[in-house]
Every structure is written in structure tokens, then in C-alpha cells.
Amino acid sequence: MNDFRDLLSQYPPEKVHQALAHVTPARVEQALAKKERDLEDFLALVSPAAAPYLEGMAQKSRQLTLQRFGNNMQLFAPLYLSNECQNICTYCGFSLDNKIPRKTLSDKEIMKEVEVLKGMGFEHILIVTGEANRTVGVDYLEHAIQLIKPHFANVSMEVQPLDQDEYERLIRSGLHSVLVYQETYYRETYKIHHPKGKKSNFDYRLETPDRLGKAGIHKVGIGALIGLEDWRVDSFYTAMHLRYLEKKYWQTKYAISFPRLRPFSGGQEPKVAMNDKELVQLICAYRLLDPDVELSLSTRETEHFRNHVIKLGITSMSAGSKTNPGGYAAGKESLEQFEISDERSPEKIAGLLKSQGYQPVWKDWDPALQNTFR
Amino acid sequence: MLTIANKTFTSRLFTGTGKFPTYQSMQDALEASGSELVTVALRRVDVKDKDDDMLAHLSHSRINLLPNTSGVRTAKEAVFAAQLAREALGTNWVKLEIHPDPRYLMPDPIETLSATEALVKEGFVVLPYIHADPVLCKRLEDAGASAVMPLGSPIGSNNGLRTLDFLKIIIEQSNVPVVVDAGLGVPSHAAQAMEIGADAVLVNTAIAVAQNPVEMGKAFKMAVEAGRMAFECGQGTVSEQANASSPLTEFLSYE
């Protein structure tokens, strides 16, 4: 089997773009009518030609999601451990050239956050840092996971890409899943947005899910940052990546996120805007391609949007998020990675889910299921 | 009456607890179903919390809990999870689920057999979830499984008895109860499983995601009873041609 780098090179953006422009209404209808769908069908469903079919897509997406996940919504919270970062990313509040106060949490500060998050009811925690190998390298992460793990059912991580042996170390400490977004699959654009730091290595990032699969991780989250390039093309690459990974690392579970660029201190305007209708189209297209994949929605999105999109295919969402290190215990400071949009408390979100006939699921994992002494 | 490992059940409908919109609707649907054996995913309950919401809704005296190991990928993890469930939930019954494939949740036959051997030695009542593989079922029976739970079709698919031919062989050969698990989407699927001689069925998704889970629980209860009754009555044989008259041998009746 080809590696994903080869696969990606066979589909230059112009080619995908052209294919998208040539999708006909008849082709969309065909994709919609199928029982199982392939990447070509996904492409048809994210094309502009599919826009008039949004309601039909939403109905099918809802039906498939209910069948596979039931009326359940998994809840999680991010725990920002550090905003130190050696990278320059043109769209991120943690970027090295962004002159904000930097902070990395101490053990005591981490435990304060843990206490607040536990009090809110969370059992699934996502630890987040910038990329600063000297301060928040694998030793720091391992220590943090060991510190946090006894207090939660499930620990995930969204940090810099690591080597396979480093992932193996963290999995042994109880790490359950890793989220690593490619930001954009356009090689040339990627270079422009990541001019400095380890993150500028496109291929090392692209192959991170491979290293995770080889390390035996339980779950990998992938995605593209919406706003850097044509979202339809980047989403096609994400779907292609998903299919590649599912076949190759078949014991790993996958999740997809679709973060839209949010304002942050010192940030730039997105190159490509995606409206709410288009995001719904994308969510439904992912669900129609893959009835089993987890689809995750963050607090970047507005209350109004989140209230309505719950029923369309999403299976996990964050709630009450703070995106600055120490944010839960200390309150709002100006160290955030990006501004959140839905500021409602986890309790309120749980109430909203219940009012829509959904069960908020705080715990869907148990450390006993992950024998870390293998 | 159905007996598994010295426990008798009046109801032959086993149920699951996943995918319900609320714990109350789960409780109401399970009550309507008459189910006496209910699976609980270890991953979903907080075993440290005595007042866990889900468990509180399953505290009905009729209901026996059947913890499952859903989420494990190896025999070793399954044994560890079963031990924890025994300690936390006070039951030595376990529905053994080992599916390294997180998409279709296909059970791993090799790890399942090995975990069954280990758990039986430790005194567990093991009910393994498996593919509809007749030879594996015999191997599990030899290893001491208290029942076998072959799938009708992939979990949650509502596709019914796609493995019908193999289920028939398993039922014919088995010395332990056969519980058809996974894929039953409508009551007629459950009735069909019972008609071919399954000892019980396990249903979750079809009840949990129905528009009206309570009524659907009741419908499955009735279908399982009807299917079992038909099986016990001894069905007429199925023939490709009508047997109403005998034009070639009718003359013999004049004798």
C-alpha cells in the first residue's frame, strides 16, 4: 500500500478543484441515493452542486448518526497546559511572534485545573500545549498525563507531533487518543502559514497519524483548519486521509474536527470564509461517507449554530472551554489561543442536550479497558 | 424456562443499555421488554460511584446485570476488565466482547477463545460475543463458555439474520444456550431467530433508537414469545410444491 504522501501527490489541488466544478446535480443525487459511499461520492456531496440538496443530506446524516451512536453526545473539555510555542503560525494566538505573556502550568496549577474540571463533571479531558520542546517536551507531557490520569476516565492530547517511540511512552502512561490536524493539505500554502519552527515540516506532520497507528493508539483525530484554503479541497484530502488510515491502522478509531478560523490577538482574516450552510454540508458529507466516524464540534462555533447542529451528525462536543493555561481556576486572562464563541457552562450544555432528547455522556471509557502494562 | 449457568430466566429477550436518549426511557423500555438480563458497558458506568445514574436505573429486582468488556482489544485487557467488573458490580457474569476493529466491532475469535479459557478458570460465567462461526462455538463450549452469542449481522446494523445458515448449524450442534446477538433490527428478526431454535436474543439499538422505545421493547417481547412458541410447537416442514392433492397416488385411497 502506498503511503499517504504518495497518495496525496496523485491528487494535486487543481485536479480536485476541477473535479468539484464538474459535479452535476444528477451525480449528487446518485451519491445521496447510495447505501454505501466512496470518496468520489464524498466529493460530489461537498461540491457546490450539492448545496440545493442540503435538507436531504441532513435527514440522511441524522438517521445514520442515530443508528450508529443513538441519542448520545460525548462531552469533553480542553485543558491548556502551556501557551509557549517555538512555531510561527500565521493564524494562531500562540505564535512565537505574538507578543503575549507565556505560561506553563506547574503541578500545583495543573491540579487546580483538574479540581475545577472534575467539579464540572468532566471525565474526558483533552490536554493542549503549544510546541516548545524544551519546556513542554515529551518528559513534561508524560509527567502531566501521569498526574492527570487518575482523576479522569479518558485523557486525550493535542500537542506537537512526536516520534513513534515517544507516543508509545505516553500510551503506556495512559494516553488514549491524539488529535493532530494537518491545518491544510496544500503543501505550498502550508509553507506560507508555517514559516518557522518544527511545524514547518509538512511531511513530518502529515505522517503523524501513521506514527500513532504504529504506536497502537486507540483513537486519532484529524482535520483541516477551515479558512486557510479551499475548504472543499482540504476536506476531500481529510476524507482521503481518513480512508487511508482506516484501512491501514484498522485497530484505531478515528475522529474528525472542522475548526473554522476564529479571531485571536494579533490574528489575520481568514483567506476563505465558510458560512454556516457550508459547514452543515460538510458535516453531513462526512457522516454520509462514514457512518461510524466521530464528528466533533468545539466552542469556536456560536450558540445558535451549536444548538441546531447537534441533531445533524455531531457525536462529541466540548463545553465551557477555556483556551488559556490556568483558565478554569484563574479566570479569563489575555493568554487565549483563540476566542471561544459559545461560553455556556457544561451544565447548561447538558441541559440543552437533554431538552433536545439527547443524553449527555460524560464517561465513555474506563482505564480498566486499557491495560497499560502490555 | 431458559437456564444459563444455574440461573433460570422466564424472558428470552436480553437487552442492552446503550444509545437511549435518557436513563428514564431506558428503564421504561427495559421494563416493557420484560428482560431479565441486561448488558452494561463497563466504559459507561462509574464503578467508583455507588450512585451511578445508569446503575440506579437498573436496580429493579428482576434485572440481572451482565457487564460487557466493550472497548478492549486483547484477551489480557478483557480479563482485567472482567475482574474489575466483578469487583465493582458484584457479579461473576461477563459478556466477553473483544473487538480490535472499532468500526464494525467485529469480534476477534482468537483472543476471545483465549480470554474464555482464562476467565472460566477464574470462576467467571462467560458469555462470549462472536461471529456466527460453528467451529468456534464448539471450541468455546469446550473451553467452558456458559452460552455462545453469535451475531445475526454487524452490531447496530438492523440487518437481521444475515448469518442464518451458520446460526442454524450452531443451534443444531450446541450443548450450551445460543443467544443471537447483534443486528436484530425489527421484532420479526427476533421472532425468526427464536423460530429457528435460538435460546434467546439480545437487542439494543432497535429498541433504544426507536421513535417509541417503550412500545418497541414490548413489541420485541411479544415477538420473542411468539417465535419461541412456534419453535416449541414444532413447525410444519417447508415444501417447494403444494401437497394438497396427490394426483399420481390418489387411486390408492380406493383400496
XYZ file of C-alpha atoms in Angstrom:
629
model
C 0.000 0.000 0.000
C 1.244 3.467 -0.905
C 1.989 5.817 1.914
C -0.251 8.820 2.237
C 2.364 11.234 0.892
C 2.311 9.372 -2.441
C -1.432 9.188 -2.447
C -1.745 12.923 -1.828
C 0.679 13.721 -4.654
C -1.627 11.929 -7.095
C -4.359 14.485 -6.397
C -2.977 17.984 -6.908
C -5.380 20.723 -5.729
C -6.145 21.879 -9.291
C -7.313 18.392 -10.197
C -9.627 18.165 -7.157
C -10.857 21.675 -7.753
C -11.702 20.852 -11.332
C -13.497 17.665 -10.356
C -15.567 19.643 -7.850
C -16.570 22.165 -10.505
C -17.753 19.401 -12.824
C -20.117 17.686 -10.400
C -23.661 17.664 -11.793
C -26.956 17.577 -9.857
C -27.501 14.055 -11.195
C -24.181 12.947 -9.721
C -25.158 14.424 -6.316
C -28.477 12.588 -6.425
C -26.671 9.372 -7.240
C -24.298 9.817 -4.286
C -27.202 10.610 -1.998
C -29.172 7.544 -3.067
C -26.356 5.055 -2.459
C -26.266 2.861 0.613
C -22.503 2.985 0.971
C -20.442 5.844 -0.367
C -16.889 6.227 -1.586
C -14.541 9.199 -1.893
C -15.976 10.173 -5.275
C -19.408 10.372 -3.662
C -17.961 12.483 -0.851
C -16.529 14.843 -3.444
C -19.946 15.164 -5.065
C -21.558 15.869 -1.688
C -19.174 18.695 -0.768
C -19.355 20.269 -4.227
C -21.275 23.485 -4.875
C -23.740 21.391 -6.894
C -24.852 19.655 -3.688
C -25.951 22.868 -1.963
C -29.627 22.556 -3.036
C -29.709 19.051 -1.541
C -28.801 20.152 1.975
C -32.055 19.119 3.653
C -31.917 15.625 2.141
C -28.290 15.272 3.229
C -29.171 16.417 6.748
C -32.033 13.922 7.021
C -29.822 11.028 5.991
C -26.968 12.177 8.162
C -29.240 12.387 11.196
C -30.672 8.946 10.515
C -27.232 7.325 10.166
C -25.902 9.057 13.272
C -28.865 7.930 15.353
C -28.461 4.366 14.175
C -24.748 4.196 14.947
C -24.474 6.435 18.031
C -28.036 6.673 19.388
C -29.208 9.781 21.205
C -25.850 10.282 22.865
C -23.451 13.191 22.884
C -19.985 12.779 24.300
C -18.763 15.791 26.282
C -15.147 16.793 26.826
C -13.109 19.795 27.903
C -9.703 21.036 26.757
C -7.070 21.579 29.446
C -4.430 24.051 28.256
C -1.146 23.295 29.968
C 1.062 25.810 28.191
C 0.962 28.562 25.596
C 4.695 28.554 24.976
C 5.462 27.907 21.344
C 8.509 27.933 19.077
C 6.469 27.969 15.889
C 5.258 30.823 13.786
C 1.766 30.059 12.546
C 0.094 32.972 10.866
C -3.354 32.124 12.252
C -2.632 31.130 15.867
C -2.625 33.168 19.071
C 0.270 31.132 20.470
C 2.543 32.007 17.523
C 6.143 32.838 18.569
C 5.935 36.310 17.048
C 2.789 37.146 19.006
C 3.961 39.152 21.996
C 1.784 37.750 24.745
C 2.797 36.626 28.252
C 3.822 32.971 28.182
C 2.920 30.438 30.807
C 3.401 26.735 31.501
C 1.431 25.216 34.336
C 3.205 23.724 37.351
C 1.971 20.537 39.029
C 0.091 22.579 41.573
C -1.552 24.695 38.888
C -2.494 21.612 36.859
C -4.168 20.083 39.900
C -6.159 23.283 40.467
C -7.492 22.980 36.911
C -8.220 19.299 37.454
C -10.279 20.134 40.509
C -12.420 22.675 38.666
C -12.938 20.371 35.669
C -13.879 17.453 37.931
C -16.351 19.731 39.668
C -17.974 20.464 36.307
C -18.470 16.728 35.793
C -15.925 16.072 33.048
C -14.417 12.607 32.672
C -12.883 13.109 29.204
C -10.039 15.608 29.115
C -8.027 16.915 26.180
C -4.634 18.288 27.159
C -3.315 21.034 24.887
C 0.026 22.821 24.575
C 1.934 24.832 22.021
C 5.122 23.374 20.550
C 8.043 24.133 22.819
C 10.139 21.017 23.166
C 12.408 22.408 25.899
C 9.576 23.304 28.261
C 6.718 21.063 27.152
C 8.559 18.156 25.560
C 7.728 14.503 25.991
C 9.018 14.393 29.584
C 6.671 17.175 30.632
C 3.765 15.528 28.782
C 4.428 12.130 30.315
C 4.537 13.646 33.764
C 1.346 15.618 33.133
C -0.523 12.536 31.898
C 0.565 10.560 34.955
C -0.611 13.415 37.152
C -3.990 13.833 35.440
C -4.820 10.239 34.546
C -6.006 9.005 37.982
C -8.681 11.690 38.037
C -10.325 11.116 34.658
C -11.693 8.194 32.670
C -10.072 9.315 29.443
C -7.115 11.544 28.544
C -6.549 12.824 25.001
C -3.841 15.129 23.748
C -3.438 17.887 21.164
C 0.203 18.935 21.144
C 3.166 18.945 18.752
C 3.712 15.817 16.613
C 6.038 13.304 18.277
C 8.097 10.282 17.242
C 6.638 6.778 17.411
C 8.639 5.764 20.498
C 7.543 8.922 22.286
C 3.900 8.094 21.565
C 4.486 4.573 22.843
C 5.786 6.041 26.100
C 2.734 8.256 26.528
C 0.309 5.442 25.662
C 1.949 3.373 28.405
C 1.223 6.242 30.790
C -2.461 6.061 29.905
C -2.894 8.331 26.882
C -5.992 7.283 24.979
C -6.117 9.466 21.896
C -4.237 12.111 19.964
C -5.643 14.910 17.864
C -3.371 16.204 15.132
C -4.737 18.498 12.483
C -2.894 18.999 9.231
C -4.196 22.613 9.111
C -4.016 22.484 5.298
C -3.120 19.651 2.936
C -1.958 22.213 0.334
C 1.802 21.783 0.507
C 2.579 25.257 -0.851
C 0.082 27.093 1.330
C 1.262 25.149 4.377
C 4.746 26.616 3.864
C 3.388 30.165 3.847
C 1.461 29.695 7.080
C 4.250 27.873 8.916
C 7.438 29.740 8.009
C 9.420 28.913 11.156
C 9.753 26.172 13.741
C 9.455 22.393 13.651
C 5.924 22.696 12.421
C 7.172 23.949 9.066
C 7.950 20.321 8.172
C 4.823 19.404 6.198
C 5.665 15.726 5.796
C 6.512 15.117 9.457
C 3.083 16.446 10.385
C 1.338 14.578 7.566
C 2.801 11.286 8.717
C 1.928 11.768 12.395
C -1.214 9.605 12.233
C 0.954 6.842 10.717
C 3.338 7.003 13.671
C 0.361 6.950 16.030
C -1.159 3.964 14.261
C 2.133 2.103 14.506
C 2.384 3.003 18.192
C -1.018 1.368 18.764
C -3.027 4.396 19.851
C -6.756 3.889 20.486
C -8.012 6.964 18.673
C -6.681 9.586 16.267
C -8.407 12.846 15.465
C -7.649 14.515 12.137
C -8.902 17.571 10.297
C -8.110 20.692 8.309
C -8.315 24.222 9.619
C -11.053 25.901 7.661
C -10.041 29.302 6.351
C -6.547 28.703 5.033
C -7.508 27.215 1.683
C -10.490 25.980 -0.334
C -12.370 24.010 2.313
C -13.896 21.644 -0.221
C -10.482 20.534 -1.462
C -8.961 20.332 2.025
C -11.958 18.317 3.237
C -11.584 15.930 0.330
C -7.968 15.367 1.415
C -9.112 14.862 5.014
C -11.633 12.249 3.874
C -8.933 10.589 1.768
C -6.628 10.573 4.796
C -9.390 9.005 6.905
C -9.986 6.231 4.409
C -6.262 5.536 4.101
C -5.828 5.363 7.883
C -8.900 3.195 8.463
C -7.584 0.610 6.061
C -4.006 0.642 7.264
C -4.394 1.035 11.030
C -7.660 -0.839 11.353
C -7.481 -1.196 15.119
C -7.554 2.559 15.638
C -10.717 4.619 15.934
C -10.952 7.968 14.127
C -12.480 11.340 14.796
C -12.787 14.403 12.592
C -12.980 18.063 13.547
C -13.699 21.013 11.307
C -12.417 24.081 13.117
C -13.212 27.384 11.446
C -10.635 30.116 11.974
C -11.530 32.310 14.929
C -10.326 35.787 15.856
C -7.333 35.925 18.236
C -4.958 38.581 19.454
C -2.741 39.678 16.554
C -4.507 37.471 14.024
C -5.244 37.785 10.365
C -8.512 37.444 8.492
C -9.250 34.017 7.003
C -8.455 33.740 3.293
C -11.515 31.636 2.701
C -14.766 32.140 4.572
C -17.120 29.263 5.177
C -20.713 30.059 6.048
C -22.963 28.025 8.358
C -24.764 26.341 5.467
C -21.466 25.135 4.072
C -20.337 23.776 7.432
C -23.583 21.810 7.729
C -22.997 20.465 4.230
C -19.517 19.344 5.243
C -20.651 17.680 8.488
C -23.348 15.759 6.635
C -20.938 14.742 3.868
C -18.514 13.242 6.408
C -21.353 11.324 8.044
C -22.662 10.042 4.715
C -19.168 8.850 3.821
C -18.532 7.188 7.157
C -21.422 6.334 9.494
C -19.024 5.344 12.296
C -16.531 8.195 12.439
C -16.728 10.529 15.421
C -17.520 14.111 14.441
C -16.504 16.708 16.968
C -17.625 20.308 17.407
C -15.811 22.873 19.541
C -16.919 26.002 21.373
C -15.475 28.036 18.489
C -18.941 27.871 16.991
C -21.810 30.113 18.084
C -24.563 29.128 20.495
C -27.146 29.364 17.746
C -25.192 27.109 15.413
C -24.367 24.551 18.101
C -27.975 24.396 19.281
C -29.149 23.395 15.829
C -26.301 21.273 14.562
C -26.470 18.775 17.451
C -29.030 16.707 15.582
C -27.240 16.614 12.251
C -24.317 14.273 12.781
C -22.106 15.554 15.580
C -21.199 12.955 18.204
C -18.904 14.827 20.562
C -18.581 18.418 21.697
C -16.547 20.486 24.098
C -18.284 22.656 26.676
C -17.313 25.504 28.958
C -13.888 25.661 27.304
C -11.048 27.931 28.389
C -8.226 28.188 25.879
C -5.640 29.816 28.136
C -3.379 27.895 30.548
C -4.846 28.080 34.049
C -8.097 29.444 32.655
C -10.500 27.305 34.675
C -9.096 28.075 38.115
C -7.820 31.620 37.473
C -10.474 33.001 35.177
C -10.141 34.876 31.934
C -6.787 36.349 31.060
C -5.480 37.510 27.719
C -3.421 34.375 27.002
C -6.007 32.604 24.887
C -5.207 30.618 21.755
C -8.428 31.845 20.185
C -11.658 33.402 21.364
C -14.383 30.934 22.114
C -17.858 31.711 20.914
C -20.163 29.511 22.961
C -19.429 30.475 26.557
C -22.214 28.472 28.190
C -21.366 26.282 31.174
C -21.147 22.488 30.813
C -24.271 22.243 32.951
C -26.156 24.468 30.514
C -24.915 22.458 27.537
C -26.031 19.244 29.239
C -29.446 20.823 29.797
C -29.636 21.854 26.158
C -28.813 18.301 25.045
C -31.478 16.839 27.316
C -34.069 19.308 26.039
C -33.331 18.055 22.522
C -33.764 14.414 23.515
C -30.067 13.663 23.865
C -28.178 12.064 26.686
C -25.026 13.964 27.645
C -22.336 11.300 28.026
C -19.616 12.307 30.461
C -17.914 8.921 30.607
C -17.448 6.543 27.712
C -14.201 4.877 28.622
C -12.624 3.194 31.597
C -8.939 2.906 32.406
C -9.550 -0.805 33.072
C -10.103 -1.311 29.348
C -6.641 -0.077 28.526
C -4.150 -2.437 30.038
C -1.156 -0.170 30.066
C 1.216 -2.836 31.320
C 1.402 -4.616 27.979
C -37.660 -21.505 31.054
C -34.134 -20.848 29.966
C -31.225 -21.838 32.142
C -27.724 -20.429 31.833
C -25.159 -21.473 34.430
C -27.788 -22.464 37.003
C -29.758 -19.246 36.636
C -33.207 -19.506 35.128
C -34.865 -16.874 33.016
C -38.540 -16.517 32.189
C -37.794 -13.971 29.463
C -35.704 -14.958 26.479
C -35.164 -11.359 25.477
C -31.880 -9.921 26.695
C -31.314 -6.210 26.257
C -28.565 -3.586 26.146
C -28.325 -0.155 27.708
C -26.553 1.938 25.068
C -27.958 4.652 22.805
C -31.054 5.586 24.853
C -31.900 9.320 24.993
C -32.377 9.251 28.785
C -31.875 6.758 31.588
C -35.582 7.029 32.340
C -36.543 5.982 28.809
C -34.036 3.129 29.101
C -35.609 1.977 32.335
C -39.152 2.215 30.957
C -38.253 0.361 27.755
C -36.443 -2.412 29.619
C -39.392 -2.835 31.940
C -41.771 -3.067 28.984
C -39.480 -5.628 27.362
C -39.668 -7.917 30.388
C -35.945 -8.505 30.041
C -34.181 -10.134 32.980
C -30.611 -9.909 31.717
C -29.286 -6.503 30.770
C -25.811 -5.732 29.478
C -23.929 -2.747 30.846
C -20.763 -1.408 29.261
C -18.029 -1.034 31.826
C -16.853 2.017 29.863
C -20.130 3.824 30.527
C -20.585 3.290 34.278
C -18.595 4.909 37.014
C -17.682 1.903 39.094
C -16.340 4.090 41.890
C -19.682 5.862 42.221
C -22.277 3.858 44.119
C -24.962 6.270 42.904
C -24.066 5.985 39.243
C -27.070 7.176 37.247
C -27.249 4.245 34.876
C -26.924 1.618 37.607
C -29.557 3.384 39.689
C -31.989 2.944 36.810
C -31.217 -0.773 36.588
C -31.729 -1.623 40.231
C -35.027 -3.424 39.545
C -35.094 -6.762 41.358
C -35.961 -8.625 38.161
C -32.907 -7.366 36.314
C -29.589 -9.194 36.353
C -26.622 -7.132 35.219
C -24.336 -8.512 32.564
C -21.233 -6.308 32.382
C -19.550 -6.283 28.993
C -15.945 -5.648 28.096
C -16.671 -3.480 25.066
C -13.601 -1.416 24.250
C -10.885 -3.989 24.903
C -8.689 -5.219 22.080
C -6.914 -8.180 23.654
C -7.589 -11.167 25.905
C -5.361 -9.697 28.563
C -7.331 -6.446 28.660
C -10.600 -8.395 28.708
C -9.551 -10.441 31.734
C -8.523 -7.287 33.561
C -11.816 -5.561 32.715
C -13.856 -8.612 33.791
C -12.067 -8.719 37.135
C -12.812 -5.055 37.703
C -16.475 -5.509 36.743
C -16.804 -8.474 39.103
C -15.425 -6.451 41.950
C -17.438 -3.324 41.203
C -20.780 -4.790 40.214
C -20.751 -7.900 42.373
C -21.399 -10.372 39.564
C -19.189 -13.065 38.095
C -21.131 -12.966 34.830
C -19.440 -11.295 31.899
C -20.331 -10.723 28.294
C -16.977 -11.108 26.660
C -16.527 -8.659 23.816
C -13.115 -8.345 22.235
C -13.241 -6.307 19.094
C -9.971 -4.823 17.897
C -11.866 -3.367 14.937
C -13.517 -0.168 16.220
C -15.626 0.412 13.086
C -17.683 -2.731 12.651
C -16.855 -4.101 16.108
C -16.032 -7.493 14.642
C -15.084 -9.882 17.447
C -11.592 -11.369 17.500
C -12.025 -15.166 17.602
C -8.504 -15.972 18.744
C -8.384 -13.522 21.634
C -11.970 -14.435 22.608
C -11.142 -18.127 22.922
C -8.035 -17.399 24.926
C -9.864 -14.997 27.283
C -12.705 -17.505 27.744
C -10.224 -20.151 28.872
C -8.626 -17.761 31.345
C -11.900 -16.397 32.739
C -13.536 -19.807 33.166
C -10.518 -20.872 35.240
C -11.158 -17.849 37.447
C -14.757 -18.867 38.026
C -16.491 -16.479 35.647
C -19.739 -17.241 33.847
C -18.578 -16.318 30.360
C -20.927 -15.392 27.529
C -18.739 -14.628 24.522
C -19.868 -12.400 21.660
C -18.586 -13.897 18.415
C -19.045 -14.189 14.719
C -21.504 -16.883 13.637
C -18.735 -19.463 13.381
C -19.895 -23.011 14.209
C -16.419 -24.386 14.899
C -15.515 -21.513 17.174
C -18.758 -22.078 19.082
C -17.781 -25.682 19.746
C -14.300 -24.601 20.816
C -15.795 -22.057 23.231
C -18.165 -24.664 24.611
C -15.183 -26.954 25.230
C -13.395 -24.088 26.948
C -16.285 -23.730 29.383
C -18.372 -20.865 27.997
C -21.837 -20.846 29.598
C -23.532 -19.752 26.378
C -22.451 -18.525 22.962
C -23.577 -15.250 21.433
C -23.159 -15.304 17.646
C -24.083 -12.233 15.625
C -27.011 -12.023 13.215
C -25.347 -9.176 11.300
C -22.964 -6.347 12.286
C -23.772 -4.571 15.568
C -26.249 -1.744 15.203
C -26.883 -2.513 11.539
C -30.522 -3.638 11.985
C -29.903 -6.003 9.072
C -31.414 -9.094 10.671
C -30.187 -12.667 10.301
C -27.613 -12.379 7.519
C -25.797 -15.332 9.086
C -28.883 -17.565 9.080
C -27.231 -20.656 7.556
C -24.462 -20.631 10.150
C -26.788 -19.867 13.050
C -28.785 -22.981 12.157
C -25.627 -25.119 12.294
C -24.583 -23.535 15.592
C -28.014 -24.155 17.134
C -28.053 -27.737 15.878
C -24.630 -28.508 17.306
C -24.616 -26.582 20.547
C -24.758 -28.027 24.032
C -24.908 -24.583 25.627
C -27.588 -21.929 25.094
C -27.272 -19.945 21.865
C -28.096 -16.252 22.173
C -28.339 -14.426 18.849
C -26.737 -11.062 19.446
C -26.342 -8.019 17.203
C -28.081 -6.921 14.044
C -31.705 -7.599 15.038
C -33.499 -4.524 13.760
C -37.215 -5.304 13.954
C -39.309 -7.716 16.033
C -39.703 -10.124 13.100
C -35.924 -10.641 13.094
C -36.111 -11.696 16.739
C -39.077 -13.947 16.029
C -37.139 -15.579 13.196
C -34.148 -16.246 15.460
C -36.440 -17.851 18.012
C -38.259 -19.874 15.347
C -35.010 -21.481 14.195
C -34.358 -22.527 17.781
C -32.180 -19.835 19.330
C -32.449 -19.957 23.108
C -32.573 -16.175 23.448
C -31.807 -12.954 21.594
C -30.088 -9.765 22.654
C -31.441 -6.463 21.331
C -30.216 -2.939 21.961
C -30.124 -0.458 19.064
C -33.518 -1.421 17.644
C -35.214 -0.601 20.947
C -33.030 2.328 22.031
C -33.277 4.369 18.843
C -36.931 3.605 18.059
C -39.280 6.582 17.989
C -41.017 4.968 20.944
C -38.538 2.755 22.838
C -41.152 1.563 25.342
C -43.567 0.261 22.724
C -40.682 -1.231 20.758
C -39.475 -3.035 23.889
C -42.943 -4.508 24.240
C -43.058 -5.458 20.552
C -39.773 -7.355 20.855
C -41.059 -9.107 23.982
C -44.098 -10.341 22.060
C -42.041 -11.342 19.018
C -39.617 -13.378 21.114
C -42.511 -15.133 22.848
C -44.272 -15.828 19.548
C -41.089 -17.119 17.912
C -40.341 -19.394 20.838
C -43.903 -20.686 20.917
C -43.723 -21.505 17.215
C -40.437 -23.335 17.715
C -41.833 -25.365 20.594
C -44.970 -26.239 18.650
C -42.877 -27.934 16.013
C -43.261 -26.235 12.695
C -44.582 -27.875 9.566
C -41.921 -28.637 7.022
C -41.388 -26.201 4.224
C -42.030 -27.590 0.791
C -41.309 -26.230 -2.651
C -44.617 -27.580 -4.004
C -48.204 -27.797 -2.869
C -49.168 -31.010 -1.092
C -52.912 -30.566 -1.119
C -53.710 -33.344 -3.547
C -51.917 -36.417 -4.802
C -52.894 -36.894 -8.439
C -50.500 -39.806 -9.009
C -51.312 -41.840 -5.918
C -54.880 -40.829 -5.243
C -56.191 -44.160 -6.667
C -54.694 -45.981 -3.685
C -57.285 -44.462 -1.345
C -59.943 -46.595 -3.014
C -58.372 -49.722 -1.622
